Short mmCIF file of C-alpha atoms in Angstrom, two decimals:
data_model
loop_
_atom_site.label_atom_id
_atom_site.label_comp_id
_atom_site.label_asym_id
_atom_site.label_seq_id
_atom_site.Cartn_x
_atom_site.Cartn_y
_atom_site.Cartn_z
CA UNK A 1 -9.73 52.42 -3.89
CA UNK A 2 -13.51 52.65 -4.20
CA UNK A 3 -15.59 51.53 -1.17
CA UNK A 4 -17.12 48.60 -3.07
CA UNK A 5 -13.69 47.19 -3.88
CA UNK A 6 -12.48 47.71 -0.33
CA UNK A 7 -15.50 45.75 0.91
CA UNK A 8 -14.78 42.84 -1.47
CA UNK A 9 -11.11 42.88 -0.49
CA UNK A 10 -12.03 42.67 3.20
CA UNK A 11 -14.25 39.68 2.45
CA UNK A 12 -11.42 37.88 0.64
CA UNK A 13 -8.95 38.60 3.44
CA UNK A 14 -11.43 37.30 6.03
CA UNK A 15 -12.03 34.10 4.04
CA UNK A 16 -8.31 33.45 3.57
CA UNK A 17 -7.69 34.05 7.27
CA UNK A 18 -10.48 31.58 8.11
CA UNK A 19 -8.84 28.92 5.98
CA UNK A 20 -5.45 29.65 7.50
CA UNK A 21 -6.94 29.43 10.96
CA UNK A 22 -8.51 26.10 10.14
CA UNK A 23 -5.18 24.72 8.97
CA UNK A 24 -3.40 26.10 12.04
CA UNK A 25 -5.95 24.57 14.42
CA UNK A 26 -5.88 21.20 12.67
CA UNK A 27 -4.56 18.51 14.98
CA UNK A 28 -1.94 15.96 13.94
CA UNK A 29 -3.06 13.17 11.66
CA UNK A 30 -3.83 9.81 13.23
CA UNK A 31 -1.43 7.07 12.13
CA UNK A 32 -3.07 3.73 11.40
CA UNK A 33 -1.50 0.38 10.53
CA UNK A 34 -3.32 -1.32 7.66
CA UNK A 35 -2.64 -5.03 7.15
CA UNK A 36 -3.26 -7.12 4.05
CA UNK A 37 -3.20 -10.83 4.90
CA UNK A 38 -2.69 -12.68 1.61
CA UNK A 39 -3.10 -16.05 3.36
CA UNK A 40 -6.76 -15.21 4.05
CA UNK A 41 -8.90 -17.12 1.53
CA UNK A 42 -11.95 -14.96 2.24
CA UNK A 43 -10.13 -11.87 0.97
CA UNK A 44 -7.67 -13.23 -1.59
CA UNK A 45 -8.78 -16.74 -2.47
CA UNK A 46 -10.58 -15.40 -5.56
CA UNK A 47 -7.23 -14.26 -6.97
CA UNK A 48 -6.47 -17.87 -7.90
CA UNK A 49 -6.45 -18.39 -11.67
CA UNK A 50 -6.48 -14.71 -12.70
CA UNK A 51 -3.55 -12.61 -13.98
CA UNK A 52 -4.65 -9.68 -11.83
CA UNK A 53 -6.77 -9.20 -8.72
CA UNK A 54 -8.09 -6.15 -6.92
CA UNK A 55 -8.17 -3.53 -5.82
CA UNK A 56 -8.81 -4.74 -2.28
CA UNK A 57 -9.40 -1.74 -0.01
CA UNK A 58 -8.89 -1.74 3.76
CA UNK A 59 -8.96 1.41 5.84
CA UNK A 60 -8.75 3.61 2.75
CA UNK A 61 -5.64 1.84 1.41
CA UNK A 62 -6.07 -0.07 -1.86
CA UNK A 63 -3.89 -2.94 -3.08
CA UNK A 64 -3.88 -4.64 -6.48
CA UNK A 65 -1.77 -7.73 -7.24
CA UNK A 66 -0.83 -8.93 -10.72
CA UNK A 67 1.61 -11.13 -12.59
CA UNK A 68 4.34 -9.15 -14.33
CA UNK A 69 4.69 -11.64 -17.19
CA UNK A 70 0.98 -12.32 -17.60
CA UNK A 71 0.77 -15.74 -15.90
CA UNK A 72 -2.16 -16.47 -13.62
CA UNK A 73 -1.97 -15.83 -9.91
CA UNK A 74 -2.19 -18.69 -7.44
CA UNK A 75 -3.74 -19.03 -4.00
CA UNK A 76 -2.67 -22.41 -2.67
CA UNK A 77 -5.60 -23.13 -0.36
CA UNK A 78 -4.40 -25.40 2.40
CA UNK A 79 -1.34 -26.73 0.63
CA UNK A 80 1.17 -24.78 2.71
CA UNK A 81 -1.09 -23.88 5.63
CA UNK A 82 0.91 -26.05 8.04
CA UNK A 83 4.14 -24.28 7.11
CA UNK A 84 2.47 -20.91 7.55
CA UNK A 85 1.21 -21.83 11.01
CA UNK A 86 4.57 -23.30 12.07
CA UNK A 87 6.26 -19.97 11.36
CA UNK A 88 4.58 -18.62 14.48
CA UNK A 89 2.77 -15.84 12.64
CA UNK A 90 -0.55 -14.10 13.25
CA UNK A 91 -1.62 -14.81 9.68
CA UNK A 92 -4.86 -16.60 8.83
CA UNK A 93 -2.87 -19.41 7.16
CA UNK A 94 -5.55 -20.73 4.80
CA UNK A 95 -2.53 -21.19 2.54
CA UNK A 96 0.93 -19.69 2.16
CA UNK A 97 -0.22 -16.57 0.31
CA UNK A 98 -0.15 -15.40 -3.29
CA UNK A 99 2.10 -17.03 -5.87
CA UNK A 100 2.02 -17.62 -9.62
CA UNK A 101 0.71 -20.63 -11.52
CA UNK A 102 3.42 -22.55 -13.39
CA UNK A 103 7.06 -23.35 -12.79
CA UNK A 104 8.19 -26.37 -10.82
CA UNK A 105 6.05 -25.71 -7.75
CA UNK A 106 2.98 -24.43 -9.56
CA UNK A 107 1.80 -22.19 -6.77
CA UNK A 108 4.65 -19.89 -5.74
CA UNK A 109 6.92 -17.21 -7.18
CA UNK A 110 9.85 -19.25 -8.43
CA UNK A 111 12.61 -19.50 -11.00
CA UNK A 112 12.93 -23.25 -11.09
CA UNK A 113 14.10 -24.51 -14.51
CA UNK A 114 14.56 -20.85 -15.53
CA UNK A 115 10.80 -20.25 -15.64
CA UNK A 116 11.06 -16.66 -14.43
CA UNK A 117 8.05 -15.31 -12.52
CA UNK A 118 7.39 -11.93 -10.93
CA UNK A 119 4.54 -10.50 -8.87
CA UNK A 120 3.58 -6.81 -8.85
CA UNK A 121 1.88 -5.20 -5.84
CA UNK A 122 0.37 -1.74 -6.40
CA UNK A 123 -0.57 0.41 -3.40
CA UNK A 124 -2.64 3.62 -3.28
CA UNK A 125 -4.23 5.75 -0.57
CA UNK A 126 -5.91 9.19 -0.46
CA UNK A 127 -3.54 10.34 2.29
CA UNK A 128 0.15 9.86 2.95
CA UNK A 129 1.37 6.34 3.64
CA UNK A 130 4.56 4.32 4.01
CA UNK A 131 5.47 0.66 3.74
CA UNK A 132 6.37 -0.82 7.14
CA UNK A 133 6.01 -4.57 6.59
CA UNK A 134 6.58 -7.03 3.73
CA UNK A 135 6.39 -10.71 4.60
CA UNK A 136 6.99 -13.84 2.56
CA UNK A 137 6.51 -17.54 3.26
CA UNK A 138 8.36 -20.68 2.19
CA UNK A 139 11.65 -18.89 1.76
CA UNK A 140 14.32 -21.16 3.23
CA UNK A 141 17.48 -19.11 3.01
CA UNK A 142 19.44 -20.75 5.83
CA UNK A 143 19.13 -24.32 4.58
CA UNK A 144 18.66 -23.98 0.83
CA UNK A 145 20.21 -20.67 -0.13
CA UNK A 146 16.99 -19.27 -1.61
CA UNK A 147 16.89 -15.59 -2.55
CA UNK A 148 14.02 -13.12 -2.94
CA UNK A 149 14.43 -9.90 -4.90
CA UNK A 150 12.32 -6.75 -5.06
CA UNK A 151 12.11 -3.56 -7.10
CA UNK A 152 10.50 -0.65 -5.24
CA UNK A 153 8.84 2.02 -7.40
CA UNK A 154 10.87 1.12 -10.46
CA UNK A 155 14.21 1.58 -8.67
CA UNK A 156 17.15 -0.76 -8.47
CA UNK A 157 17.06 -4.47 -7.70
CA UNK A 158 17.10 -5.16 -3.94
CA UNK A 159 18.17 -8.47 -2.44
CA UNK A 160 15.63 -8.85 0.36
CA UNK A 161 17.89 -11.36 2.10
CA UNK A 162 20.29 -8.49 2.87
CA UNK A 163 17.58 -6.83 4.95
CA UNK A 164 17.46 -9.69 7.46
CA UNK A 165 14.56 -11.44 9.14
CA UNK A 166 14.41 -15.17 8.41
CA UNK A 167 12.85 -17.16 11.24
CA UNK A 168 12.74 -20.96 11.30
CA UNK A 169 10.96 -23.19 10.63
CA UNK A 170 8.60 -21.50 8.17
CA UNK A 171 11.03 -19.64 5.98
CA UNK A 172 9.34 -16.49 7.18
CA UNK A 173 10.66 -13.11 6.15
CA UNK A 174 9.74 -9.69 7.58
CA UNK A 175 10.82 -6.21 6.54
CA UNK A 176 9.80 -3.67 9.16
CA UNK A 177 10.50 0.01 9.57
CA UNK A 178 10.01 3.03 7.35
CA UNK A 179 10.05 1.68 3.82
CA UNK A 180 8.90 5.05 2.50
CA UNK A 181 5.82 5.89 0.42
CA UNK A 182 6.19 2.88 -1.86
CA UNK A 183 3.45 2.70 -4.50
CA UNK A 184 4.70 -0.33 -6.43
CA UNK A 185 6.62 -3.47 -5.46
CA UNK A 186 7.87 -6.08 -7.92
CA UNK A 187 8.80 -9.40 -6.29
CA UNK A 188 10.83 -12.00 -8.14
CA UNK A 189 12.98 -15.06 -7.54
CA UNK A 190 15.72 -14.47 -10.06
CA UNK A 191 17.96 -17.00 -8.33
CA UNK A 192 17.42 -20.46 -9.78
CA UNK A 193 15.84 -22.83 -7.26
CA UNK A 194 14.22 -20.11 -5.17
CA UNK A 195 10.50 -20.04 -4.45
CA UNK A 196 8.26 -18.09 -2.09
CA UNK A 197 4.77 -16.60 -1.68
CA UNK A 198 3.57 -13.14 -0.70
CA UNK A 199 2.04 -13.51 2.77
CA UNK A 200 1.44 -10.06 4.20
CA UNK A 201 1.79 -6.35 3.54
CA UNK A 202 1.60 -3.71 6.29
CA UNK A 203 1.14 -0.02 5.47
CA UNK A 204 1.09 2.91 7.85
CA UNK A 205 -1.25 5.65 6.71
CA UNK A 206 -1.87 9.13 8.10
CA UNK A 207 -5.60 9.87 8.25
CA UNK A 208 -6.63 13.44 9.21
CA UNK A 209 -8.86 13.63 12.27
CA UNK A 210 -12.54 14.50 11.63
CA UNK A 211 -12.11 17.92 13.27
CA UNK A 212 -9.31 18.69 10.82
CA UNK A 213 -11.52 17.97 7.83
CA UNK A 214 -14.36 20.02 9.33
CA UNK A 215 -12.18 23.06 9.93
CA UNK A 216 -10.65 22.93 6.48
CA UNK A 217 -14.11 22.53 4.97
CA UNK A 218 -15.30 25.60 6.87
CA UNK A 219 -12.42 27.64 5.50
CA UNK A 220 -13.18 26.51 1.94
CA UNK A 221 -16.85 27.45 2.38
CA UNK A 222 -15.73 30.91 3.46
CA UNK A 223 -13.67 31.26 0.28
CA UNK A 224 -16.63 30.16 -1.81
CA UNK A 225 -19.00 32.68 -0.21
CA UNK A 226 -16.51 35.48 -0.71
CA UNK A 227 -16.17 34.61 -4.39
CA UNK A 228 -19.94 34.54 -4.80
CA UNK A 229 -20.36 37.97 -3.21
CA UNK A 230 -17.62 39.36 -5.41
CA UNK A 231 -19.41 38.18 -8.55
CA UNK A 232 -22.65 39.87 -7.39
CA UNK A 233 -20.88 43.19 -6.94
#
């Protein structure tokens, strides 16, 4: 091997080692809980009357909500605020969340009189994330037998009632734990007579620490310099 090639090879090896060292020294990512409060009129009140709304971005996580069948979304400002507050939640409770215009109730996701409605929630983030909380309001399973269904990332139909979590008196439902990296949720009330609103979504996201990004960036710069020197030779 000629000396010039050996020199270039040493430069490449050094750059690759620098990048490897940066990755090895990188600390663990910081986990952050990102909450979307759909009962907050300041953030989601403008969704009322539109078939789609968003994206709304908090902490690097973006959420878009839309009607699956093309109906307009609904934000019932004040109409169900008392029920929201009585559920003992930490929600803003300007209303009961996001529903769909039409049906018997006019402001929730329902299937009254067979007027099927479905809400789609799309989630995206630049780093890894997982669903840890999905909360609905005005879902009175114990007294009225109402049922909420969901489809996660185009999979099978899930009866949310089977996952537990109704607390009186607000018909308040919570799904907590590792729901996985869910990018799309379809919510529907297939059961006749059921109605509910999307109240809150909680996502856990892993954000690399600043030192991690700096070290990785340094390694990439080293690779770039090595490539530049190779071209000159």
